Amino acid sequence: VVYIKTLYRNEKDYVDKKVKISGWIRTLRASNAFGFIEVNDGTFFKNIQVVFDNKLENFKEISKLPISSSISVTGTLVATPDAKQPFEIHADAVVVEGMSNSDFPLQKKRHTFEYLRTISHLRPRSNAFSAVFRVRSVAAYAIHKFFQERDFVYVNTPLITSSDCEGAGEMFQVTTLDMKNPPLTEDGKIDYSKDFFGKQSHLTVSGQLNGESYALAFRNIYTFGPTFRAENSNTTRHAAEFWMVEPELAFADLSDYMDCAEEMLKYVINYVMEQCPEEMEFFNKFIDKGLLERLNHVATSDFKRISYTDAVELLLKSGKEFEYPVKWGDDLQTEHERYLTEEIFKKPVFVTDYPKDIKAFYMKLNDDNKTVAAADCLVPGIGEIIGGSQREESLEKLSARMDALGLDKETYWWYLELRKYGETMHSGFGLGFERLIMYITGMSNIRDVIPFPRTTGLCEF
Ligand code: 4AD
Ligand code: MG
């Protein structure tokens, strides 16, 4: 069997030779004398055309095959330089591997993405999702490649944890207790000492705290894994289960993190454009006109860096009426983030030095005592794609901050202890992998860039 990708990439080696391919029928039309089948074998974005005629003993059966039937074709690869596709296979034999029912839902007409979400088990066989999920795979590889080439160590942090990294209380609980009838303590609270781990545990919202402990041994590390958030935000950019890349760099300050993140984004964008030209062409044509031009611009120009305070001032001065008014001290809303990147700067922007009260406990306090050394990377069309910061390295300041926020320091004893044994300046960030895929493909809903989305009210498949 030859893969269709191999044929497309090495056409000249195969022309006029016998080949055998296996795949699924995308389209089929036939007359009494001959017919055409477009086959896709999954290895390549494009289909290959198979021409067959009534010399085949099973010509009648083949002519009537429903879309999505799986077949194996043996035949000669013929160059067709004047046709739409550069070559086709003239079949000597077509073997039916698995006949499809005739009601396969992805017939040729176009479907809405909303509808395709209801058939998540079949949608990878459509053009759009074939493109999205191959790009997702290539982008994941590019991320590993980027960090491995720079000697970052890949660390697998736990998915079950007892600490809340972001302190936002958006965690899914993990328990072996019978929650209909849980054991209770004397004062009537649920007795988690009877639980599997002897304490309350959750699915992780971030691997950062564990990542920091490895950065203080390996210097530069990254995680890349599933992350869970029970935030009840039914938006096009939030999922309950998503993948995050979390690099952590020792002996690095906030601008070192931004340099690393910017270089990484450019690297991944370039790598995907190089490796997936057919898919990117498809997105550019059918999903988001101007995508390629925009990505090329991103890959070749410097990101903007601006402080939160200056950004707030610009937004106020813009005179634009936002649904949610801009105010120093409040978090930037998506509408503000998008206005900054789409209207004011027209490129990715790092907003730095946010007020401490809207950011997590571990961020390094700036000298002004009001802001922290944090930076979010915002991109046009999406808003926040990366969140990160320099970490508070002073045990004293970190403890004080945790006390002020009412965090249970016992749970975080090991994290605090890192400050005692050779602490150094360190910084890191979290890239939302689905948001990156949305950015690269132009897809506008997070549900369409993760194979089986988990969002509010959606846990099928
Ligand atoms: O800004 P966040 O919450 O930062 C952290 O978790 C830090 N611990 C990261 C670090 O410094 N190591 O999340 C980081 C990124 C966001 O910028 C966003 O891209 C993505 O994760 N993200 C989500 N993506 C999809 N669905 C959600 N519910 C997301 N929440 C965050
Ligand atoms: Mg954030």
Tab-separated table of C-alpha atoms and ligand atoms in Angstrom:
chain	number	residue	atom	x	y	z
A	1	VAL	CA	0.000	0.000	0.000
A	2	VAL	CA	1.264	3.496	-0.891
A	3	TYR	CA	0.038	6.438	1.149
A	4	ILE	CA	-1.628	9.270	-0.713
A	5	LYS	CA	0.763	11.682	0.979
A	6	THR	CA	3.681	9.753	-0.482
A	7	LEU	CA	2.107	9.906	-3.941
A	8	TYR	CA	1.572	13.666	-3.745
A	9	ARG	CA	5.041	14.338	-2.444
A	10	ASN	CA	6.866	11.947	-4.801
A	11	GLU	CA	4.580	11.862	-7.802
A	12	LYS	CA	7.371	11.427	-10.354
A	13	ASP	CA	8.623	8.210	-8.751
A	14	TYR	CA	5.241	6.566	-9.185
A	15	VAL	CA	3.910	7.772	-12.543
A	16	ASP	CA	3.059	4.838	-14.836
A	17	LYS	CA	3.732	2.381	-12.022
A	18	LYS	CA	1.376	0.040	-10.220
A	19	VAL	CA	0.188	1.327	-6.864
A	20	LYS	CA	-2.237	0.184	-4.208
A	21	ILE	CA	-4.052	2.547	-1.881
A	22	SER	CA	-6.690	2.073	0.826
A	23	GLY	CA	-9.090	4.713	2.052
A	24	TRP	CA	-12.611	6.083	2.283
A	25	ILE	CA	-14.803	7.265	-0.582
A	26	ARG	CA	-15.427	11.003	-0.510
A	27	THR	CA	-17.350	11.263	-3.803
A	28	LEU	CA	-18.385	8.831	-6.491
A	29	ARG	CA	-20.040	9.270	-9.872
A	30	ALA	CA	-20.470	6.629	-12.523
A	31	SER	CA	-22.078	6.028	-15.923
A	32	ASN	CA	-22.713	2.647	-17.557
A	33	ALA	CA	-19.215	2.514	-18.928
A	34	PHE	CA	-16.939	4.124	-16.317
A	35	GLY	CA	-16.807	6.037	-13.077
A	36	PHE	CA	-14.749	8.337	-10.843
A	37	ILE	CA	-14.105	7.983	-7.150
A	38	GLU	CA	-12.394	10.514	-4.961
A	39	VAL	CA	-10.640	8.609	-2.206
A	40	ASN	CA	-9.019	9.946	0.924
A	41	ASP	CA	-6.738	7.644	2.904
A	42	GLY	CA	-6.247	10.005	5.833
A	43	THR	CA	-2.550	10.609	5.208
A	44	PHE	CA	-3.017	13.759	3.190
A	45	PHE	CA	-5.423	16.662	3.026
A	46	LYS	CA	-6.195	16.059	-0.640
A	47	ASN	CA	-8.081	13.193	-2.236
A	48	ILE	CA	-6.885	11.098	-5.095
A	49	GLN	CA	-9.087	10.402	-8.084
A	50	VAL	CA	-9.635	6.794	-9.084
A	51	VAL	CA	-10.950	6.049	-12.557
A	52	PHE	CA	-12.628	2.677	-13.068
A	53	ASP	CA	-14.510	1.097	-15.961
A	54	ASN	CA	-16.862	-1.749	-16.720
A	55	LYS	CA	-13.987	-4.137	-17.348
A	56	LEU	CA	-13.932	-4.595	-13.567
A	57	GLU	CA	-15.920	-7.708	-12.678
A	58	ASN	CA	-17.552	-5.880	-9.742
A	59	PHE	CA	-18.185	-2.681	-11.776
A	60	LYS	CA	-21.890	-2.567	-10.869
A	61	GLU	CA	-21.261	-2.989	-7.144
A	62	ILE	CA	-18.534	-0.326	-7.161
A	63	SER	CA	-20.702	2.119	-9.108
A	64	LYS	CA	-23.288	2.063	-6.354
A	65	LEU	CA	-21.023	2.261	-3.315
A	66	PRO	CA	-22.240	4.786	-0.747
A	67	ILE	CA	-20.012	7.683	0.346
A	68	SER	CA	-17.603	6.749	3.156
A	69	SER	CA	-17.311	3.086	2.203
A	70	SER	CA	-13.745	1.905	2.658
A	71	ILE	CA	-11.985	0.412	-0.336
A	72	SER	CA	-8.593	-0.757	-1.574
A	73	VAL	CA	-7.617	0.138	-5.109
A	74	THR	CA	-4.879	-1.391	-7.238
A	75	GLY	CA	-4.011	0.374	-10.476
A	76	THR	CA	-1.634	2.524	-12.478
A	77	LEU	CA	-0.751	6.060	-11.457
A	78	VAL	CA	-1.278	8.282	-14.497
A	79	ALA	CA	-0.102	11.869	-14.810
A	80	THR	CA	-2.894	14.278	-15.800
A	81	PRO	CA	-1.084	17.614	-16.073
A	82	ASP	CA	-4.047	19.390	-17.701
A	83	ALA	CA	-6.649	18.306	-15.156
A	84	LYS	CA	-7.472	19.840	-11.782
A	85	GLN	CA	-5.483	17.172	-9.948
A	86	PRO	CA	-1.939	16.346	-11.087
A	87	PHE	CA	-2.546	12.607	-11.407
A	88	GLU	CA	-5.100	9.838	-11.000
A	89	ILE	CA	-5.206	6.091	-10.565
A	90	HIS	CA	-6.600	3.900	-13.349
A	91	ALA	CA	-7.984	0.972	-11.419
A	92	ASP	CA	-7.303	-2.680	-12.220
A	93	ALA	CA	-9.172	-3.809	-9.147
A	94	VAL	CA	-11.302	-2.213	-6.454
A	95	VAL	CA	-11.890	-4.266	-3.310
A	96	VAL	CA	-14.654	-3.246	-0.934
A	97	GLU	CA	-13.285	-3.337	2.601
A	98	GLY	CA	-16.330	-2.042	4.440
A	99	MET	CA	-19.516	-0.853	2.809
A	100	SER	CA	-21.040	2.236	4.400
A	101	ASN	CA	-24.719	2.627	5.131
A	102	SER	CA	-26.212	4.996	2.601
A	103	ASP	CA	-27.204	7.512	5.294
A	104	PHE	CA	-23.649	8.641	6.130
A	105	PRO	CA	-24.277	12.176	7.408
A	106	LEU	CA	-21.359	13.875	5.649
A	107	GLN	CA	-22.680	13.861	2.126
A	108	LYS	CA	-21.132	16.359	-0.215
A	109	LYS	CA	-23.152	19.428	0.720
A	110	ARG	CA	-21.712	21.829	3.241
A	111	HIS	CA	-22.604	21.500	6.900
A	112	THR	CA	-22.484	24.055	9.671
A	113	PHE	CA	-19.856	23.593	12.371
A	114	GLU	CA	-22.707	23.514	14.910
A	115	TYR	CA	-24.159	20.481	13.192
A	116	LEU	CA	-20.786	18.806	12.845
A	117	ARG	CA	-20.263	19.122	16.610
A	118	THR	CA	-23.225	16.793	17.073
A	119	ILE	CA	-21.282	14.160	15.142
A	120	SER	CA	-17.841	14.618	16.676
A	121	HIS	CA	-17.095	10.951	15.990
A	122	LEU	CA	-17.476	11.471	12.227
A	123	ARG	CA	-16.392	15.061	11.691
A	124	PRO	CA	-12.661	14.257	11.254
A	125	ARG	CA	-13.697	12.855	7.876
A	126	SER	CA	-14.731	16.301	6.639
A	127	ASN	CA	-12.286	18.640	4.899
A	128	ALA	CA	-12.314	21.332	7.554
A	129	PHE	CA	-11.719	18.993	10.469
A	130	SER	CA	-9.209	16.920	8.602
A	131	ALA	CA	-7.257	20.167	8.218
A	132	VAL	CA	-7.757	21.380	11.801
A	133	PHE	CA	-6.679	18.179	13.462
A	134	ARG	CA	-3.656	17.586	11.293
A	135	VAL	CA	-2.540	21.151	12.044
A	136	ARG	CA	-3.142	20.511	15.743
A	137	SER	CA	-0.863	17.481	15.592
A	138	VAL	CA	1.866	19.324	13.690
A	139	ALA	CA	1.671	22.318	16.065
A	140	ALA	CA	2.042	20.017	19.084
A	141	TYR	CA	5.143	18.534	17.502
A	142	ALA	CA	6.492	22.026	16.760
A	143	ILE	CA	6.126	22.968	20.417
A	144	HIS	CA	8.114	19.952	21.551
A	145	LYS	CA	10.667	20.580	18.816
A	146	PHE	CA	11.076	24.228	19.801
A	147	PHE	CA	11.721	23.460	23.458
A	148	GLN	CA	13.770	20.302	22.932
A	149	GLU	CA	16.066	22.123	20.494
A	150	ARG	CA	16.691	24.630	23.281
A	151	ASP	CA	17.377	21.925	25.910
A	152	PHE	CA	14.207	22.499	27.912
A	153	VAL	CA	13.257	19.378	29.889
A	154	TYR	CA	9.724	18.079	29.342
A	155	VAL	CA	8.102	17.521	32.735
A	156	ASN	CA	4.860	15.647	33.328
A	157	THR	CA	3.040	17.290	36.183
A	158	PRO	CA	0.188	15.541	38.034
A	159	LEU	CA	-3.402	15.826	36.885
A	160	ILE	CA	-4.755	15.067	40.344
A	161	THR	CA	-3.677	17.611	42.918
A	162	SER	CA	-4.583	19.119	46.258
A	163	SER	CA	-3.483	22.688	45.496
A	164	ASP	CA	-5.275	25.365	43.489
A	165	CYS	CA	-2.566	27.046	41.435
A	166	GLU	CA	-4.677	29.939	40.230
A	167	GLY	CA	-6.555	30.338	43.504
A	168	ALA	CA	-9.749	30.911	41.574
A	169	GLY	CA	-11.616	27.932	43.011
A	170	GLU	CA	-12.523	26.633	39.560
A	171	MET	CA	-11.616	23.037	40.204
A	172	PHE	CA	-13.290	19.744	39.469
A	173	GLN	CA	-13.323	17.634	42.560
A	174	VAL	CA	-11.957	14.089	42.463
A	175	THR	CA	-13.397	11.805	45.086
A	176	THR	CA	-14.093	8.198	45.967
A	177	LEU	CA	-16.621	9.209	48.598
A	178	ASP	CA	-20.292	8.490	48.076
A	179	MET	CA	-21.357	12.090	47.718
A	180	LYS	CA	-25.036	11.217	48.147
A	181	ASN	CA	-24.212	10.020	51.596
A	182	PRO	CA	-20.759	11.342	52.523
A	183	PRO	CA	-19.051	10.666	55.859
A	184	LEU	CA	-19.265	13.720	58.084
A	185	THR	CA	-16.978	15.170	60.710
A	186	GLU	CA	-18.272	16.060	64.173
A	187	ASP	CA	-19.088	19.585	63.068
A	188	GLY	CA	-21.103	18.332	60.112
A	189	LYS	CA	-18.601	18.938	57.279
A	190	ILE	CA	-17.694	16.310	54.689
A	191	ASP	CA	-14.898	14.161	56.144
A	192	TYR	CA	-12.272	14.042	53.427
A	193	SER	CA	-9.904	12.077	55.637
A	194	LYS	CA	-11.990	9.083	54.554
A	195	ASP	CA	-11.404	9.900	50.886
A	196	PHE	CA	-8.926	7.989	48.674
A	197	PHE	CA	-6.077	10.410	49.304
A	198	GLY	CA	-7.127	11.233	52.857
A	199	LYS	CA	-7.728	14.800	51.780
A	200	GLN	CA	-9.736	16.769	49.272
A	201	SER	CA	-8.291	16.532	45.765
A	202	HIS	CA	-9.012	18.065	42.382
A	203	LEU	CA	-8.149	17.959	38.728
A	204	THR	CA	-5.332	20.393	38.062
A	205	VAL	CA	-5.970	23.915	36.749
A	206	SER	CA	-2.260	24.375	35.974
A	207	GLY	CA	0.979	22.442	36.349
A	208	GLN	CA	2.935	25.581	37.145
A	209	LEU	CA	3.714	25.068	40.822
A	210	ASN	CA	5.145	21.621	40.155
A	211	GLY	CA	6.859	23.015	37.067
A	212	GLU	CA	8.608	25.657	39.167
A	213	SER	CA	10.114	23.004	41.393
A	214	TYR	CA	11.609	21.305	38.317
A	215	ALA	CA	12.853	24.600	36.866
A	216	LEU	CA	14.831	25.043	40.066
A	217	ALA	CA	16.614	21.785	39.236
A	218	PHE	CA	16.775	21.690	35.423
A	219	ARG	CA	16.810	25.430	34.809
A	220	ASN	CA	14.470	25.386	31.806
A	221	ILE	CA	11.475	23.079	31.657
A	222	TYR	CA	8.099	22.853	29.973
A	223	THR	CA	4.920	20.932	30.553
A	224	PHE	CA	2.366	20.117	27.880
A	225	GLY	CA	-0.765	18.404	29.028
A	226	PRO	CA	-4.452	18.471	29.860
A	227	THR	CA	-5.806	21.098	32.220
A	228	PHE	CA	-9.249	21.360	33.749
A	229	ARG	CA	-11.324	24.360	34.738
A	230	ALA	CA	-14.804	24.307	36.141
A	231	GLU	CA	-15.448	27.895	35.134
A	232	ASN	CA	-18.996	28.263	34.045
A	233	SER	CA	-18.208	30.474	31.065
A	234	ASN	CA	-20.085	29.427	28.012
A	235	THR	CA	-17.953	31.270	25.468
A	236	THR	CA	-16.210	30.417	22.223
A	237	ARG	CA	-12.819	30.515	23.983
A	238	HIS	CA	-13.331	28.526	27.187
A	239	ALA	CA	-13.317	24.773	27.577
A	240	ALA	CA	-13.575	22.747	30.760
A	241	GLU	CA	-10.774	20.482	29.511
A	242	PHE	CA	-8.013	22.049	27.461
A	243	TRP	CA	-4.307	21.597	26.856
A	244	MET	CA	-1.730	23.973	28.201
A	245	VAL	CA	1.982	24.429	27.514
A	246	GLU	CA	3.739	25.746	30.610
A	247	PRO	CA	7.409	26.632	30.259
A	248	GLU	CA	9.307	27.768	33.342
A	249	LEU	CA	12.711	29.449	33.142
A	250	ALA	CA	15.152	29.883	36.012
A	251	PHE	CA	17.429	32.935	36.129
A	252	ALA	CA	14.887	34.674	33.920
A	253	ASP	CA	12.837	37.824	34.409
A	254	LEU	CA	9.602	39.012	32.848
A	255	SER	CA	11.163	40.192	29.603
A	256	ASP	CA	13.057	36.883	29.229
A	257	TYR	CA	9.681	35.124	29.427
A	258	MET	CA	8.221	37.449	26.786
A	259	ASP	CA	11.217	36.889	24.484
A	260	CYS	CA	10.817	33.129	24.835
A	261	ALA	CA	7.048	33.192	24.279
A	262	GLU	CA	7.328	35.439	21.237
A	263	GLU	CA	10.021	33.286	19.689
A	264	MET	CA	7.978	30.150	20.366
A	265	LEU	CA	4.808	31.526	18.774
A	266	LYS	CA	6.694	32.596	15.661
A	267	TYR	CA	8.444	29.240	15.459
A	268	VAL	CA	5.209	27.249	15.680
A	269	ILE	CA	3.427	29.463	13.146
A	270	ASN	CA	6.313	29.137	10.681
A	271	TYR	CA	6.583	25.404	11.199
A	272	VAL	CA	2.886	24.822	10.556
A	273	MET	CA	2.896	27.057	7.467
A	274	GLU	CA	5.849	25.070	6.104
A	275	GLN	CA	4.532	21.613	6.930
A	276	CYS	CA	0.836	22.103	6.175
A	277	PRO	CA	0.616	24.348	3.097
A	278	GLU	CA	-2.486	22.607	1.722
A	279	GLU	CA	-4.369	22.910	5.004
A	280	MET	CA	-3.323	26.536	5.506
A	281	GLU	CA	-4.431	27.370	1.955
A	282	PHE	CA	-7.806	25.834	2.768
A	283	PHE	CA	-8.227	27.930	5.936
A	284	ASN	CA	-7.171	31.037	4.087
A	285	LYS	CA	-9.766	30.424	1.397
A	286	PHE	CA	-12.740	29.069	3.301
A	287	ILE	CA	-12.401	29.933	6.991
A	288	ASP	CA	-10.588	33.232	7.362
A	289	LYS	CA	-9.625	35.310	4.324
A	290	GLY	CA	-6.363	37.098	4.958
A	291	LEU	CA	-5.185	34.526	7.491
A	292	LEU	CA	-1.899	33.759	5.742
A	293	GLU	CA	-1.026	37.385	5.253
A	294	ARG	CA	-1.699	38.043	8.924
A	295	LEU	CA	0.304	35.062	10.135
A	296	ASN	CA	3.213	36.009	7.890
A	297	HIS	CA	3.116	39.471	9.412
A	298	VAL	CA	3.075	38.013	12.944
A	299	ALA	CA	5.978	35.713	12.144
A	300	THR	CA	8.142	38.574	10.920
A	301	SER	CA	7.376	41.551	13.143
A	302	ASP	CA	7.964	42.377	16.802
A	303	PHE	CA	5.097	42.021	19.249
A	304	LYS	CA	4.007	45.171	21.035
A	305	ARG	CA	4.766	45.460	24.762
A	306	ILE	CA	2.767	47.891	26.867
A	307	SER	CA	1.990	48.220	30.562
A	308	TYR	CA	-1.519	47.647	31.859
A	309	THR	CA	-1.609	51.227	33.110
A	310	ASP	CA	-0.704	52.627	29.677
A	311	ALA	CA	-3.133	50.241	27.975
A	312	VAL	CA	-5.969	51.414	30.221
A	313	GLU	CA	-5.101	55.001	29.375
A	314	LEU	CA	-5.133	54.263	25.634
A	315	LEU	CA	-8.482	52.511	25.891
A	316	LEU	CA	-9.966	55.417	27.835
A	317	LYS	CA	-8.551	57.923	25.347
A	318	SER	CA	-9.883	55.937	22.368
A	319	GLY	CA	-13.369	57.249	23.102
A	320	LYS	CA	-14.781	53.870	22.187
A	321	GLU	CA	-17.928	52.888	24.075
A	322	PHE	CA	-17.384	49.441	25.547
A	323	GLU	CA	-20.114	47.269	26.936
A	324	TYR	CA	-18.021	46.986	30.101
A	325	PRO	CA	-16.360	50.320	30.936
A	326	VAL	CA	-12.562	50.408	31.301
A	327	LYS	CA	-11.323	51.180	34.776
A	328	TRP	CA	-7.852	50.953	36.330
A	329	GLY	CA	-7.920	48.040	38.744
A	330	ASP	CA	-10.449	45.960	36.796
A	331	ASP	CA	-9.424	43.051	34.607
A	332	LEU	CA	-9.414	43.719	30.876
A	333	GLN	CA	-12.460	42.207	29.212
A	334	THR	CA	-12.241	40.371	25.913
A	335	GLU	CA	-13.703	43.415	24.131
A	336	HIS	CA	-10.882	45.564	25.535
A	337	GLU	CA	-8.229	43.002	24.662
A	338	ARG	CA	-9.512	42.708	21.138
A	339	TYR	CA	-9.724	46.469	20.683
A	340	LEU	CA	-6.075	46.787	21.710
A	341	THR	CA	-4.840	44.134	19.301
A	342	GLU	CA	-7.268	44.638	16.424
A	343	GLU	CA	-7.807	48.393	16.337
A	344	ILE	CA	-4.881	50.018	18.097
A	345	PHE	CA	-1.827	47.820	17.445
A	346	LYS	CA	-3.048	45.361	14.803
A	347	LYS	CA	-0.675	42.671	16.048
A	348	PRO	CA	0.021	40.558	19.147
A	349	VAL	CA	0.476	42.595	22.307
A	350	PHE	CA	2.008	41.783	25.683
A	351	VAL	CA	0.225	43.728	28.396
A	352	THR	CA	2.474	43.875	31.472
A	353	ASP	CA	2.373	44.852	35.142
A	354	TYR	CA	-1.247	44.267	36.091
A	355	PRO	CA	-2.748	45.375	39.413
A	356	LYS	CA	-1.891	42.707	41.982
A	357	ASP	CA	-5.488	42.243	43.078
A	358	ILE	CA	-6.620	40.792	39.750
A	359	LYS	CA	-3.707	38.362	39.463
A	360	ALA	CA	-2.601	35.132	41.136
A	361	PHE	CA	-0.766	34.914	44.464
A	362	TYR	CA	2.570	33.689	43.082
A	363	MET	CA	3.346	36.713	40.919
A	364	LYS	CA	6.267	38.942	41.849
A	365	LEU	CA	5.253	42.186	43.492
A	366	ASN	CA	6.644	45.269	41.749
A	367	ASP	CA	8.367	48.075	43.669
A	368	ASP	CA	5.219	50.210	43.458
A	369	ASN	CA	3.503	47.642	45.748
A	370	LYS	CA	0.423	47.936	43.529
A	371	THR	CA	1.263	45.925	40.448
A	372	VAL	CA	2.863	42.564	39.740
A	373	ALA	CA	5.442	41.484	37.145
A	374	ALA	CA	2.863	39.704	35.009
A	375	ALA	CA	2.291	39.717	31.266
A	376	ASP	CA	-0.548	38.407	29.144
A	377	CYS	CA	-0.095	37.943	25.419
A	378	LEU	CA	-3.170	39.101	23.500
A	379	VAL	CA	-3.747	38.353	19.825
A	380	PRO	CA	-6.186	39.709	17.246
A	381	GLY	CA	-9.375	37.709	16.859
A	382	ILE	CA	-9.036	35.920	20.192
A	383	GLY	CA	-7.712	38.044	23.025
A	384	GLU	CA	-5.599	36.323	25.690
A	385	ILE	CA	-3.598	33.394	24.396
A	386	ILE	CA	-0.801	33.335	27.011
A	387	GLY	CA	-0.683	34.276	30.682
A	388	GLY	CA	2.547	34.412	32.629
A	389	SER	CA	4.704	36.216	35.136
A	390	GLN	CA	7.900	36.487	37.047
A	391	ARG	CA	7.443	34.522	40.287
A	392	GLU	CA	7.671	35.930	43.769
A	393	GLU	CA	10.969	34.631	45.086
A	394	SER	CA	10.943	36.217	48.549
A	395	LEU	CA	9.553	33.786	51.118
A	396	GLU	CA	8.477	36.687	53.256
A	397	LYS	CA	6.517	38.470	50.534
A	398	LEU	CA	5.005	35.243	49.227
A	399	SER	CA	3.824	34.233	52.723
A	400	ALA	CA	2.381	37.666	53.322
A	401	ARG	CA	0.511	37.549	50.032
A	402	MET	CA	-0.888	34.096	50.757
A	403	ASP	CA	-2.012	35.235	54.183
A	404	ALA	CA	-3.679	38.291	52.701
A	405	LEU	CA	-5.578	36.087	50.269
A	406	GLY	CA	-6.506	33.582	52.966
A	407	LEU	CA	-4.710	30.657	51.287
A	408	ASP	CA	-3.929	27.618	53.402
A	409	LYS	CA	-0.137	27.687	53.556
A	410	GLU	CA	0.039	24.111	54.805
A	411	THR	CA	-1.214	22.842	51.476
A	412	TYR	CA	1.547	24.774	49.738
A	413	TRP	CA	4.360	23.974	52.221
A	414	TRP	CA	6.541	22.393	49.540
A	415	TYR	CA	6.040	25.329	47.177
A	416	LEU	CA	7.081	27.742	49.922
A	417	GLU	CA	10.075	25.570	50.721
A	418	LEU	CA	11.475	26.166	47.226
A	419	ARG	CA	12.190	29.718	48.446
A	420	LYS	CA	14.472	28.349	51.147
A	421	TYR	CA	16.825	26.180	49.139
A	422	GLY	CA	18.655	28.173	46.512
A	423	GLU	CA	15.774	30.250	45.265
A	424	THR	CA	16.501	32.358	42.230
A	425	MET	CA	14.663	34.724	39.984
A	426	HIS	CA	12.414	32.668	37.704
A	427	SER	CA	9.566	33.248	35.282
A	428	GLY	CA	7.155	31.239	33.235
A	429	PHE	CA	3.977	31.236	31.244
A	430	GLY	CA	1.013	29.184	30.141
A	431	LEU	CA	-0.033	28.970	26.508
A	432	GLY	CA	-3.589	27.799	25.869
A	433	PHE	CA	-3.002	25.248	23.123
A	434	GLU	CA	-6.554	25.393	21.737
A	435	ARG	CA	-6.388	29.168	21.548
A	436	LEU	CA	-3.156	28.846	19.592
A	437	ILE	CA	-4.833	26.430	17.185
A	438	MET	CA	-7.746	28.862	16.773
A	439	TYR	CA	-5.242	31.590	16.003
A	440	ILE	CA	-3.347	29.524	13.432
A	441	THR	CA	-6.393	28.078	11.665
A	442	GLY	CA	-8.784	31.013	11.904
A	443	MET	CA	-11.426	28.745	13.477
A	444	SER	CA	-13.621	30.851	15.712
A	445	ASN	CA	-14.909	28.365	18.279
A	446	ILE	CA	-12.780	26.394	20.729
A	447	ARG	CA	-15.203	23.470	20.295
A	448	ASP	CA	-13.903	23.093	16.765
A	449	VAL	CA	-10.201	22.759	17.544
A	450	ILE	CA	-10.319	19.997	20.170
A	451	PRO	CA	-11.442	16.568	18.965
A	452	PHE	CA	-14.043	15.880	21.628
A	453	PRO	CA	-14.836	19.176	23.357
A	454	ARG	CA	-15.742	19.354	27.025
A	455	THR	CA	-17.590	22.609	27.638
A	456	THR	CA	-20.505	23.597	29.851
A	457	GLY	CA	-23.208	21.024	29.300
A	458	LEU	CA	-21.259	19.054	26.712
A	459	CYS	CA	-19.730	15.716	27.665
A	460	GLU	CA	-20.790	13.425	24.839
A	461	PHE	CA	-18.586	11.079	22.820
B	1	4AD	O1	-3.853	32.732	32.413
B	1	4AD	P1	-3.914	31.338	32.951
B	1	4AD	O2	-4.992	31.022	33.914
B	1	4AD	O3	-2.468	31.093	33.580
B	1	4AD	C1	-2.079	29.997	34.288
B	1	4AD	O4	-2.726	28.993	34.462
B	1	4AD	C2	-0.664	30.086	34.755
B	1	4AD	N1	-0.473	29.117	35.829
B	1	4AD	C3	0.258	29.853	33.594
B	1	4AD	C4	1.705	29.918	33.978
B	1	4AD	O5	2.207	30.996	34.250
B	1	4AD	N2	2.380	28.790	33.987
B	1	4AD	O6	-3.997	30.318	31.758
B	1	4AD	C5	-3.017	30.313	30.752
B	1	4AD	C6	-3.647	30.216	29.387
B	1	4AD	C7	-4.575	31.368	29.039
B	1	4AD	O7	-3.854	32.461	28.539
B	1	4AD	C8	-5.469	30.757	27.981
B	1	4AD	O8	-4.819	30.758	26.713
B	1	4AD	C9	-5.567	29.308	28.446
B	1	4AD	O9	-4.483	29.060	29.313
B	1	4AD	N3	-6.828	29.068	29.152
B	1	4AD	C10	-7.877	28.413	28.625
B	1	4AD	N4	-8.058	27.864	27.418
B	1	4AD	C11	-9.237	27.272	27.190
B	1	4AD	N5	-10.232	27.175	28.076
B	1	4AD	C12	-10.096	27.727	29.305
B	1	4AD	N6	-11.084	27.595	30.188
B	1	4AD	C13	-8.873	28.373	29.618
B	1	4AD	N7	-8.396	28.996	30.716
B	1	4AD	C14	-7.154	29.398	30.411
B	2	MG	MG	-4.896	34.461	32.386
